[in-house]
Tab-separated table of C-alpha atoms in Angstrom:
chain	number	residue	atom	x	y	z
A	1	MET	CA	40.545	77.966	150.261
A	2	THR	CA	38.296	75.008	149.442
A	3	ARG	CA	37.851	74.067	145.839
A	4	HIS	CA	34.637	74.593	143.916
A	5	THR	CA	33.277	71.638	141.928
A	6	ALA	CA	30.687	72.503	139.332
A	7	ALA	CA	28.077	70.083	138.054
A	8	SER	CA	30.361	69.331	135.101
A	9	GLY	CA	33.146	68.181	137.436
A	10	ILE	CA	35.388	71.161	136.689
A	11	GLU	CA	37.517	72.104	139.696
A	12	VAL	CA	38.619	75.696	140.208
A	13	ALA	CA	40.959	76.861	142.953
A	14	ARG	CA	39.503	79.274	145.475
A	15	THR	CA	42.207	81.820	146.292
A	16	VAL	CA	42.107	84.114	149.319
A	17	HIS	CA	44.057	87.369	149.593
A	18	ARG	CA	45.273	88.447	153.017
A	19	PHE	CA	47.806	90.511	154.947
A	20	VAL	CA	49.937	89.521	157.931
A	21	GLU	CA	52.090	91.821	160.082
A	22	VAL	CA	55.810	90.947	160.209
A	23	ASP	CA	57.997	93.389	162.155
A	24	ARG	CA	56.244	96.591	160.953
A	25	VAL	CA	55.806	95.200	157.424
A	26	ARG	CA	52.259	94.426	156.273
A	27	VAL	CA	52.874	91.432	154.032
A	28	PHE	CA	50.297	90.688	151.337
A	29	TYR	CA	49.901	87.089	150.237
A	30	ARG	CA	47.724	84.775	148.149
A	31	GLU	CA	46.747	81.356	149.441
A	32	ALA	CA	44.833	78.458	147.937
A	33	GLY	CA	44.304	74.756	148.487
A	34	PRO	CA	43.715	72.354	151.377
A	35	ALA	CA	45.732	73.248	154.464
A	36	ASP	CA	46.662	69.585	154.991
A	37	ALA	CA	47.983	69.149	151.438
A	38	PRO	CA	51.677	69.484	150.520
A	39	THR	CA	52.634	73.145	150.761
A	40	LEU	CA	54.382	75.060	147.975
A	41	LEU	CA	55.843	78.443	148.980
A	42	LEU	CA	56.115	80.580	145.851
A	43	LEU	CA	58.817	83.267	145.906
A	44	HIS	CA	58.493	85.735	143.045
A	45	GLY	CA	61.068	87.639	141.022
A	46	PHE	CA	61.909	91.145	139.864
A	47	PRO	CA	60.058	93.323	139.060
A	48	SER	CA	56.939	91.292	139.740
A	49	ALA	CA	55.034	90.060	142.789
A	50	SER	CA	52.763	87.180	143.771
A	51	HIS	CA	50.429	87.977	140.859
A	52	GLN	CA	52.930	86.287	138.549
A	53	PHE	CA	51.737	82.946	140.009
A	54	ARG	CA	47.988	83.470	139.516
A	55	ARG	CA	47.628	80.958	136.694
A	56	LEU	CA	49.733	78.360	138.486
A	57	ILE	CA	47.647	78.836	141.630
A	58	ASP	CA	44.432	78.404	139.624
A	59	THR	CA	45.859	75.229	138.087
A	60	LEU	CA	47.302	73.499	141.164
A	61	GLY	CA	45.419	75.179	144.006
A	62	THR	CA	42.737	72.493	144.241
A	63	ARG	CA	45.201	69.681	145.034
A	64	TYR	CA	48.042	71.449	146.834
A	65	HIS	CA	48.438	74.176	149.421
A	66	LEU	CA	49.970	77.161	147.587
A	67	VAL	CA	51.165	80.312	149.362
A	68	ALA	CA	52.582	83.314	147.477
A	69	PRO	CA	53.708	86.447	149.389
A	70	ASP	CA	54.849	89.850	148.081
A	71	TYR	CA	58.231	91.086	149.349
A	72	PRO	CA	58.662	94.557	150.849
A	73	GLY	CA	58.960	96.984	147.937
A	74	PHE	CA	56.846	94.786	145.668
A	75	GLY	CA	53.173	94.270	144.903
A	76	HIS	CA	50.665	95.019	147.637
A	77	THR	CA	53.011	94.604	150.623
A	78	GLU	CA	53.317	97.771	152.721
A	79	ALA	CA	56.691	98.577	154.290
A	80	PRO	CA	57.585	101.520	156.552
A	81	GLU	CA	59.381	104.458	154.954
A	82	ASP	CA	62.589	103.662	156.841
A	83	PHE	CA	62.733	100.042	155.716
A	84	ASP	CA	66.312	99.065	154.798
A	85	TYR	CA	66.072	97.261	151.467
A	86	SER	CA	68.579	94.448	151.019
A	87	PHE	CA	68.342	90.755	150.254
A	88	GLU	CA	69.050	90.015	153.903
A	89	THR	CA	66.090	92.114	155.032
A	90	LEU	CA	63.807	90.564	152.400
A	91	ALA	CA	64.812	87.170	153.783
A	92	ASP	CA	64.218	88.426	157.333
A	93	VAL	CA	60.642	89.381	156.441
A	94	MET	CA	59.997	86.122	154.576
A	95	GLU	CA	61.372	84.202	157.549
A	96	GLY	CA	58.919	86.037	159.807
A	97	PHE	CA	56.155	85.403	157.280
A	98	VAL	CA	56.758	81.637	157.339
A	99	GLU	CA	56.749	81.688	161.133
A	100	ALA	CA	53.588	83.814	161.290
A	101	LEU	CA	51.682	81.362	159.078
A	102	GLY	CA	53.174	78.293	160.755
A	103	LEU	CA	54.405	76.892	157.428
A	104	GLY	CA	57.591	75.525	158.951
A	105	ALA	CA	55.811	73.031	161.224
A	106	ASP	CA	55.518	70.356	158.529
A	107	GLY	CA	57.890	71.962	156.049
A	108	PHE	CA	57.232	72.991	152.476
A	109	THR	CA	58.543	72.803	148.965
A	110	LEU	CA	60.263	76.065	148.055
A	111	TYR	CA	59.658	77.511	144.581
A	112	THR	CA	62.369	80.039	143.719
A	113	PHE	CA	62.291	82.332	140.704
A	114	ASP	CA	64.775	85.150	139.956
A	115	PHE	CA	64.962	87.244	143.188
A	116	GLY	CA	63.285	84.294	144.893
A	117	GLY	CA	66.581	82.429	144.501
A	118	PRO	CA	68.692	84.575	146.844
A	119	VAL	CA	65.769	85.125	149.203
A	120	GLY	CA	64.911	81.426	149.241
A	121	MET	CA	68.472	80.203	149.656
A	122	ARG	CA	68.882	82.468	152.654
A	123	LEU	CA	65.758	80.879	154.160
A	124	ALA	CA	67.058	77.399	153.382
A	125	ALA	CA	70.447	78.142	154.960
A	126	ARG	CA	68.780	79.477	158.100
A	127	HIS	CA	66.171	76.713	158.349
A	128	PRO	CA	67.110	73.522	156.508
A	129	GLU	CA	64.440	71.750	158.548
A	130	TRP	CA	61.766	73.708	156.682
A	131	ILE	CA	62.742	72.518	153.213
A	132	ASN	CA	61.041	69.367	151.889
A	133	GLY	CA	62.106	70.084	148.321
A	134	LEU	CA	63.225	72.782	145.873
A	135	ILE	CA	61.710	73.895	142.595
A	136	VAL	CA	64.185	76.202	140.870
A	137	GLN	CA	62.890	78.237	137.938
A	138	ASN	CA	65.445	80.600	136.375
A	139	ALA	CA	66.864	81.267	139.835
A	140	ASN	CA	70.638	81.340	139.592
A	141	ALA	CA	73.231	80.141	142.101
A	142	TYR	CA	76.286	79.639	139.858
A	143	THR	CA	78.656	82.035	138.123
A	144	GLU	CA	78.157	80.284	134.767
A	145	GLY	CA	74.478	81.140	135.080
A	146	LEU	CA	75.236	84.866	134.797
A	147	SER	CA	75.144	86.404	131.324
A	148	ASP	CA	77.314	89.366	130.341
A	149	LEU	CA	74.190	91.504	130.759
A	150	ALA	CA	73.693	90.208	134.294
A	151	LEU	CA	77.354	90.698	135.170
A	152	GLY	CA	77.139	94.287	133.980
A	153	LEU	CA	74.071	94.967	136.085
A	154	THR	CA	75.457	93.267	139.196
A	155	ALA	CA	78.627	95.351	138.964
A	156	ASN	CA	76.494	98.266	140.147
A	157	ARG	CA	76.955	98.718	143.857
A	158	PRO	CA	77.154	101.551	146.371
A	159	GLY	CA	79.965	103.971	145.642
A	160	VAL	CA	80.334	103.066	141.949
A	161	PRO	CA	79.951	106.254	139.859
A	162	GLY	CA	76.738	106.269	137.844
A	163	ALA	CA	75.486	102.979	139.337
A	164	GLU	CA	72.166	104.348	140.552
A	165	ASP	CA	71.426	106.022	137.220
A	166	ARG	CA	72.149	102.789	135.351
A	167	VAL	CA	69.745	100.883	137.589
A	168	ARG	CA	66.994	103.431	137.068
A	169	GLU	CA	67.289	102.880	133.311
A	170	ILE	CA	65.926	99.351	133.688
A	171	LEU	CA	62.890	100.415	135.732
A	172	THR	CA	60.928	101.500	132.665
A	173	LEU	CA	57.994	99.949	130.818
A	174	PRO	CA	59.956	98.867	127.699
A	175	VAL	CA	62.480	96.998	129.842
A	176	THR	CA	59.768	95.495	132.042
A	177	ARG	CA	57.870	94.296	128.981
A	178	GLY	CA	61.067	92.961	127.430
A	179	GLN	CA	61.671	90.712	130.440
A	180	TYR	CA	58.360	88.979	129.691
A	181	GLU	CA	58.540	88.747	125.900
A	182	GLY	CA	62.296	88.363	125.384
A	183	GLY	CA	63.327	84.837	124.451
A	184	THR	CA	59.789	83.526	124.023
A	185	GLY	CA	58.740	81.278	121.169
A	186	ASP	CA	55.374	82.974	120.687
A	187	PRO	CA	54.903	86.382	122.363
A	188	ALA	CA	51.157	86.094	121.697
A	189	LEU	CA	51.030	83.496	124.505
A	190	VAL	CA	52.320	86.056	127.013
A	191	ALA	CA	49.514	88.139	128.514
A	192	PRO	CA	50.240	91.888	128.801
A	193	ASP	CA	48.728	91.958	132.296
A	194	GLY	CA	51.983	90.913	133.963
A	195	TRP	CA	54.290	93.663	132.754
A	196	THR	CA	51.500	96.260	132.963
A	197	LEU	CA	50.849	95.469	136.629
A	198	ASP	CA	54.575	95.259	137.387
A	199	GLN	CA	55.117	98.737	135.978
A	200	HIS	CA	52.174	100.084	137.962
A	201	PHE	CA	53.857	98.948	141.178
A	202	LEU	CA	57.286	100.184	140.043
A	203	ASP	CA	55.837	103.644	139.495
A	204	LEU	CA	54.358	103.923	143.002
A	205	PRO	CA	56.039	106.439	145.341
A	206	GLY	CA	59.240	105.066	146.856
A	207	ARG	CA	59.275	101.856	144.831
A	208	LYS	CA	62.054	102.827	142.434
A	209	GLU	CA	64.247	103.771	145.388
A	210	ALA	CA	63.603	100.324	146.873
A	211	GLN	CA	64.565	98.631	143.606
A	212	VAL	CA	67.720	100.725	143.290
A	213	ALA	CA	68.796	99.658	146.788
A	214	LEU	CA	68.203	96.000	145.978
A	215	ALA	CA	69.991	96.201	142.651
A	216	LEU	CA	73.033	97.778	144.313
A	217	ASP	CA	72.972	94.927	146.840
A	218	TYR	CA	72.765	92.117	144.278
A	219	HIS	CA	76.527	91.518	144.383
A	220	SER	CA	76.021	90.144	147.914
A	221	ASN	CA	74.149	87.207	146.376
A	222	ILE	CA	76.997	86.299	144.041
A	223	ALA	CA	79.334	86.350	147.037
A	224	ARG	CA	77.112	83.718	148.675
A	225	TYR	CA	77.112	81.280	145.742
A	226	PRO	CA	79.856	79.022	147.197
A	227	ALA	CA	78.049	78.799	150.553
A	228	TRP	CA	74.734	77.986	148.885
A	229	GLN	CA	76.360	75.343	146.710
A	230	GLN	CA	77.851	73.788	149.818
A	231	TRP	CA	74.398	73.819	151.435
A	232	LEU	CA	72.967	71.971	148.432
A	233	ARG	CA	75.747	69.369	148.581
A	234	GLU	CA	75.287	68.804	152.288
A	235	HIS	CA	71.486	68.690	152.422
A	236	ARG	CA	70.648	67.199	148.992
A	237	PRO	CA	66.978	68.310	148.913
A	238	PRO	CA	64.829	66.732	146.179
A	239	THR	CA	65.081	69.309	143.394
A	240	LEU	CA	63.245	70.105	140.176
A	241	VAL	CA	64.956	72.640	137.889
A	242	LEU	CA	62.763	74.364	135.274
A	243	TRP	CA	64.446	76.854	132.949
A	244	GLY	CA	63.655	79.109	130.024
A	245	ARG	CA	66.712	78.919	127.766
A	246	GLY	CA	65.993	82.320	126.204
A	247	ASP	CA	66.630	84.118	129.518
A	248	ALA	CA	68.777	87.192	128.821
A	249	PHE	CA	69.993	87.318	132.441
A	250	PHE	CA	70.420	83.672	133.445
A	251	PRO	CA	71.513	81.458	130.510
A	252	GLU	CA	70.871	77.736	130.283
A	253	ALA	CA	74.247	76.840	131.792
A	254	GLY	CA	72.880	77.976	135.146
A	255	ALA	CA	70.254	75.219	135.040
A	256	HIS	CA	72.695	72.382	134.366
A	257	ALA	CA	75.150	73.696	136.971
A	258	TYR	CA	72.808	72.468	139.730
A	259	LEU	CA	73.638	68.891	138.735
A	260	ARG	CA	77.163	69.419	140.033
A	261	ASP	CA	75.887	69.596	143.600
A	262	LEU	CA	72.563	67.785	143.117
A	263	PRO	CA	73.275	64.920	140.701
A	264	GLU	CA	69.792	63.461	141.252
A	265	ALA	CA	67.959	66.695	140.385
A	266	GLN	CA	65.505	66.766	137.497
A	267	VAL	CA	66.391	69.432	134.918
A	268	HIS	CA	63.931	70.532	132.219
A	269	VAL	CA	64.777	73.334	129.779
A	270	PHE	CA	62.091	75.032	127.674
A	271	ASP	CA	62.208	77.171	124.545
A	272	THR	CA	60.995	80.324	126.243
A	273	GLY	CA	62.298	83.303	128.197
A	274	HIS	CA	62.842	84.512	131.746
A	275	PHE	CA	59.187	84.370	132.862
A	276	ALA	CA	58.875	80.778	131.669
A	277	LEU	CA	55.494	80.112	133.315
A	278	GLU	CA	53.881	82.747	131.114
A	279	GLU	CA	54.329	80.695	127.945
A	280	LYS	CA	55.004	77.168	129.190
A	281	LEU	CA	52.548	76.675	132.076
A	282	PRO	CA	50.810	73.705	130.318
A	283	GLU	CA	54.148	71.881	130.117
A	284	MET	CA	55.496	72.948	133.522
A	285	ALA	CA	52.443	72.470	135.765
A	286	PRO	CA	52.302	68.670	135.364
A	287	LEU	CA	56.013	68.425	136.224
A	288	ILE	CA	55.450	70.514	139.354
A	289	ALA	CA	52.476	68.385	140.411
A	290	GLU	CA	54.397	65.156	139.885
A	291	PHE	CA	57.322	66.523	141.879
A	292	LEU	CA	55.077	67.593	144.764
A	293	ASP	CA	53.439	64.176	144.866
A	294	ALA	CA	56.847	62.496	145.028
A	295	SER	CA	58.805	64.719	147.366
A	296	ALA	CA	56.726	67.238	149.300
A	297	HIS	CA	55.341	64.953	152.002
A	298	PRO	CA	57.245	65.570	155.232
A	299	THR	CA	56.893	61.966	156.438
A	300	GLU	CA	58.693	60.793	153.300
A	301	ASN	CA	61.579	63.200	153.645
A	302	ALA	CA	64.381	61.248	155.248
A	303	LYS	CA	66.466	64.362	155.708
A	304	LYS	CA	63.921	65.763	158.167
A	305	ALA	CA	64.713	62.971	160.608
A	306	THR	CA	68.474	63.149	160.119
A	307	PRO	CA	69.758	66.733	160.263
A	308	VAL	CA	73.024	67.318	158.466
A	309	LYS	CA	75.897	68.014	160.818
A	310	ARG	CA	77.752	71.241	160.140
A	311	SER	CA	81.284	70.846	158.877
A	312	PRO	CA	83.792	72.209	161.404
A	313	MET	CA	85.415	75.451	160.335
A	314	LYS	CA	88.988	76.586	160.799
A	315	ILE	CA	88.744	80.077	162.294
A	316	ALA	CA	91.610	82.483	162.980
A	317	ILE	CA	90.784	84.941	165.754
A	318	VAL	CA	92.863	88.093	165.983
A	319	GLY	CA	92.488	89.426	169.502
A	320	ALA	CA	91.479	86.116	171.102
A	321	SER	CA	93.083	87.228	174.365
A	322	GLY	CA	90.611	90.080	174.718
A	323	ASN	CA	87.248	89.958	176.472
A	324	ILE	CA	85.078	89.709	173.344
A	325	GLY	CA	87.576	87.875	171.154
A	326	GLY	CA	88.094	85.334	173.923
A	327	ALA	CA	84.365	84.783	174.273
A	328	VAL	CA	84.038	84.232	170.514
A	329	ALA	CA	86.963	81.805	170.571
A	330	ALA	CA	85.409	79.828	173.430
A	331	GLU	CA	82.002	79.692	171.733
A	332	ALA	CA	83.482	78.568	168.415
A	333	ALA	CA	85.585	75.885	170.099
A	334	ALA	CA	82.576	74.658	172.076
A	335	ARG	CA	80.742	74.119	168.785
A	336	GLY	CA	83.550	71.970	167.426
A	337	HIS	CA	85.350	74.510	165.261
A	338	GLN	CA	89.152	74.686	165.107
A	339	VAL	CA	90.312	78.013	166.535
A	340	THR	CA	93.695	79.621	165.900
A	341	PRO	CA	94.349	82.529	168.309
A	342	LEU	CA	96.496	85.315	166.875
A	343	GLY	CA	97.941	88.125	168.975
A	344	ARG	CA	100.162	91.165	168.582
A	345	ALA	CA	103.151	89.225	169.837
A	346	THR	CA	103.017	86.894	166.830
A	347	THR	CA	101.163	88.819	164.110
A	348	ASP	CA	101.259	92.439	162.987
A	349	VAL	CA	97.591	93.055	162.241
A	350	SER	CA	98.437	96.130	160.173
A	351	ASP	CA	100.859	94.259	157.880
A	352	PRO	CA	99.039	92.597	154.936
A	353	ALA	CA	101.906	90.218	154.185
A	354	ALA	CA	102.187	89.025	157.784
A	355	LEU	CA	98.424	88.655	158.026
A	356	ALA	CA	98.186	86.674	154.786
A	357	GLU	CA	100.818	84.248	156.018
A	358	ALA	CA	99.144	83.862	159.415
A	359	VAL	CA	95.596	83.221	158.178
A	360	ALA	CA	96.304	81.110	155.087
A	361	GLY	CA	94.420	77.822	155.184
A	362	HIS	CA	91.588	79.125	157.375
A	363	ASP	CA	87.912	79.331	156.438
A	364	ALA	CA	87.315	82.615	158.241
A	365	VAL	CA	88.960	85.343	160.279
A	366	VAL	CA	87.451	87.102	163.272
A	367	VAL	CA	89.208	90.269	164.362
A	368	GLY	CA	88.739	92.382	167.463
A	369	VAL	CA	91.504	94.898	168.021
A	370	LYS	CA	92.073	98.359	169.438
A	371	GLY	CA	95.141	100.475	169.908
A	372	PRO	CA	96.896	103.765	169.181
A	373	ASP	CA	97.854	105.311	165.844
A	374	HIS	CA	94.571	104.322	164.146
A	375	LEU	CA	95.305	100.624	164.557
A	376	VAL	CA	91.681	99.617	163.977
A	377	PRO	CA	91.214	101.193	160.514
A	378	ARG	CA	94.762	100.212	159.528
A	379	SER	CA	93.930	96.609	160.416
A	380	ALA	CA	90.750	96.795	158.336
A	381	GLN	CA	92.750	97.957	155.321
A	382	ALA	CA	95.353	95.243	155.852
A	383	LEU	CA	92.709	92.519	156.137
A	384	LEU	CA	90.968	93.593	152.935
A	385	LYS	CA	94.283	93.131	151.126
A	386	ALA	CA	95.525	90.048	152.987
A	387	LEU	CA	92.472	87.783	152.917
A	388	PRO	CA	92.141	87.513	149.107
A	389	GLU	CA	95.877	86.835	148.869
A	390	ALA	CA	95.549	84.100	151.501
A	391	GLY	CA	92.427	82.597	149.897
A	392	VAL	CA	90.273	83.257	152.970
A	393	PRO	CA	86.736	84.280	151.955
A	394	ARG	CA	85.164	85.306	155.263
A	395	LEU	CA	85.838	88.130	157.728
A	396	VAL	CA	83.907	89.080	160.842
A	397	PHE	CA	85.056	92.415	162.243
A	398	LEU	CA	84.201	93.038	165.891
A	399	GLY	CA	83.464	96.740	165.839
A	400	GLY	CA	82.033	99.255	168.223
A	401	GLY	CA	78.577	100.532	169.011
A	402	GLY	CA	79.531	104.197	168.716
A	403	SER	CA	78.865	104.179	164.974
A	404	LEU	CA	75.228	103.207	165.551
A	405	GLU	CA	72.659	105.983	165.157
A	406	TYR	CA	70.373	107.330	167.873
A	407	ALA	CA	68.440	109.331	165.239
A	408	PRO	CA	68.554	109.336	161.433
A	409	GLY	CA	72.075	110.382	160.447
A	410	GLU	CA	73.064	111.069	164.077
A	411	ARG	CA	75.719	108.681	165.384
A	412	PHE	CA	76.440	108.140	169.064
A	413	VAL	CA	80.144	108.784	168.495
A	414	ASP	CA	79.363	112.287	167.231
A	415	SER	CA	77.203	113.179	170.231
A	416	PRO	CA	78.668	115.770	172.613
A	417	ASN	CA	77.826	113.431	175.489
A	418	PHE	CA	79.887	110.516	174.185
A	419	PRO	CA	82.351	109.401	176.919
A	420	ALA	CA	85.731	110.997	176.245
A	421	GLU	CA	87.716	107.943	177.390
A	422	TYR	CA	86.194	105.830	174.574
A	423	LEU	CA	86.118	108.475	171.875
A	424	GLU	CA	89.392	107.671	170.086
A	425	THR	CA	88.597	103.969	169.804
A	426	ALA	CA	85.011	104.648	168.737
A	427	ARG	CA	86.166	106.982	165.979
A	428	ASP	CA	88.689	104.389	164.795
A	429	GLN	CA	85.998	101.692	164.748
A	430	THR	CA	83.684	103.995	162.804
A	431	GLU	CA	86.422	104.647	160.259
A	432	ALA	CA	86.963	100.896	159.873
A	433	LEU	CA	83.266	100.410	159.101
A	434	ASP	CA	83.408	103.159	156.495
A	435	LEU	CA	86.439	101.512	154.887
A	436	LEU	CA	84.700	98.137	154.676
A	437	ARG	CA	81.562	99.632	153.188
A	438	ALA	CA	83.480	101.561	150.548
A	439	ALA	CA	85.740	98.678	149.540
A	440	GLN	CA	85.362	96.945	146.176
A	441	THR	CA	86.377	93.565	147.541
A	442	PRO	CA	85.579	89.864	147.239
A	443	VAL	CA	85.945	89.538	151.006
A	444	GLU	CA	82.652	88.455	152.584
A	445	TRP	CA	82.881	90.767	155.557
A	446	THR	CA	80.413	91.326	158.385
A	447	TYR	CA	80.867	94.168	160.858
A	448	VAL	CA	79.322	93.429	164.269
A	449	SER	CA	78.343	96.276	166.585
A	450	PRO	CA	77.368	95.673	170.205
A	451	PRO	CA	74.852	97.983	171.859
A	452	PRO	CA	76.413	101.430	172.341
A	453	MET	CA	76.518	101.106	176.138
A	454	TYR	CA	75.219	97.821	177.519
A	455	LEU	CA	77.481	94.972	176.455
A	456	VAL	CA	77.432	93.329	179.873
A	457	PRO	CA	79.148	90.317	181.442
A	458	GLY	CA	76.984	87.225	181.368
A	459	PRO	CA	76.524	83.770	179.859
A	460	LYS	CA	74.797	82.739	176.647
A	461	THR	CA	71.008	82.512	176.911
A	462	GLY	CA	70.355	81.813	173.222
A	463	SER	CA	67.445	84.256	173.223
A	464	PHE	CA	68.484	87.377	171.312
A	465	ARG	CA	67.996	89.184	168.010
A	466	THR	CA	70.562	89.815	165.292
A	467	GLU	CA	69.702	92.305	162.551
A	468	ALA	CA	71.419	94.230	159.767
A	469	ARG	CA	70.732	97.835	160.801
A	470	ASP	CA	72.356	101.101	161.835
A	471	THR	CA	70.280	101.641	164.978
A	472	PRO	CA	70.421	99.683	168.242
A	473	ILE	CA	68.015	96.809	168.892
A	474	THR	CA	65.890	97.667	171.906
A	475	ASP	CA	63.725	95.577	174.204
A	476	ALA	CA	60.180	96.322	175.370
A	477	ASP	CA	61.528	98.908	177.823
A	478	GLY	CA	63.500	100.708	175.125
A	479	GLU	CA	66.837	99.457	176.458
A	480	SER	CA	69.562	98.103	174.189
A	481	ARG	CA	71.693	95.457	175.872
A	482	ILE	CA	73.318	92.062	175.278
A	483	SER	CA	75.491	89.734	177.345
A	484	VAL	CA	78.997	88.876	176.242
A	485	GLY	CA	77.952	85.225	175.915
A	486	ASP	CA	75.047	86.003	173.600
A	487	PHE	CA	77.123	88.476	171.595
A	488	ALA	CA	79.720	85.762	170.992
A	489	ALA	CA	76.976	83.303	170.031
A	490	ALA	CA	75.623	85.768	167.468
A	491	VAL	CA	79.087	86.109	165.922
A	492	VAL	CA	79.526	82.351	165.551
A	493	ASP	CA	75.955	81.984	164.235
A	494	THR	CA	76.809	84.464	161.499
A	495	LEU	CA	79.937	82.516	160.598
A	496	GLU	CA	78.162	79.163	160.514
A	497	GLN	CA	75.137	80.367	158.584
A	498	GLY	CA	77.036	82.569	156.142
A	499	THR	CA	74.598	85.418	156.727
A	500	PHE	CA	74.858	89.227	156.669
A	501	VAL	CA	77.564	89.334	154.003
A	502	GLN	CA	78.948	92.859	153.509
A	503	LYS	CA	76.561	94.184	156.157
A	504	ARG	CA	76.867	95.825	159.544
A	505	ILE	CA	74.800	93.958	162.138
A	506	THR	CA	73.966	94.515	165.760
A	507	VAL	CA	72.668	92.287	168.525
A	508	GLY	CA	70.210	92.850	171.351
A	509	TYR	CA	67.366	91.411	173.402
């Protein structure tokens, strides 16, 4: 990664190409520049990969440490066939990638483009201590930054008739090429290599299925916009916004919207399209270098030494008198949040009107109920109606482990060996999960499943894993277990971090 200086004094970046293993994913990445220089983590967009940054790496890779990975489902990265493609799982892998390379030790400047926006903002929300600065290039985080075309595409989601077919229509060479040339001032300045290589990767076995899954999940990013905007307001990272105004997906208004939450950000808009670096690298590279010199040194980042305190939340907990609900209430209160316990004696959890009145004014609702006459799915339906009426954006539903799978498509609740005394409740909890997944709703729900058998009494240790998946998390001995204390901690973590929106998660050691 050292630079080469010819006799003429010309400096050329020396780029290495490597793989690193991250939780069964073989992540490909490009790296250039001195390891002790300010680090720039480059997160690519759709439908490209790290190759979109080759010219930028050649230009800046002698002075700065540049690292550009490929996500699962993109470029040269190799993911297992059963990989669950979502923006949460892409962020999970990128989080592991940063940890594997040790990039978080001194922090880095985060370059987000297109898909890199939702992936990068998830990283920032999870690890604000990693972020020395942000470079935002046509990476949207505001509703005004969504064109009618983008809104039409993001309306595709699981269960919408024809959604998958509509997504597949954009995975073709003419559309891929159009993303590069559309909105440019001079298409002759855009090399054909980018869209040609992108289409090569799109046409590999399994890649279109990965892109369909991600496209159908894109609505989860829009749901997170308010949380990301709040993160920007609270943390105020030094920010450089670079934008191609001819972007058919993310119009110029999305660039200026950042100034609402980051009034000191630099905003530069160029007469080009979505892949702005293709045409405007000579204008953009000096701005990036100047920004890195000014803001990417960890010792100069005052925010590193003074972490931002989380704002207390007002959380309504339905079922706070129960074992799990009580543990969640205690954990939330211990972290300084305001907890409102709600029980059957005061609130009919199956009545949307009563629920809306009870939870109005709260930031989130946690619900853990069970009872006869399909109370659990009826409460899920009532909550989906009540929370938007009450203006409450967030729901964490404490579900069961019976809906987890012990083999592909084989749920524990459907096994002939499932304990009869728990069967009715497990079926109700499974129905509630199905209702949440099928709902067309603005509610930012998360369904939390404990291990199917071993949710055991015990305190919080702080050492556990939380993942969006339909199979149990197992330890080195193949056992899936979690203490009540750690399960409650995982629930409150999810609330605080705003993660796993419209996902089922599970917890284990």
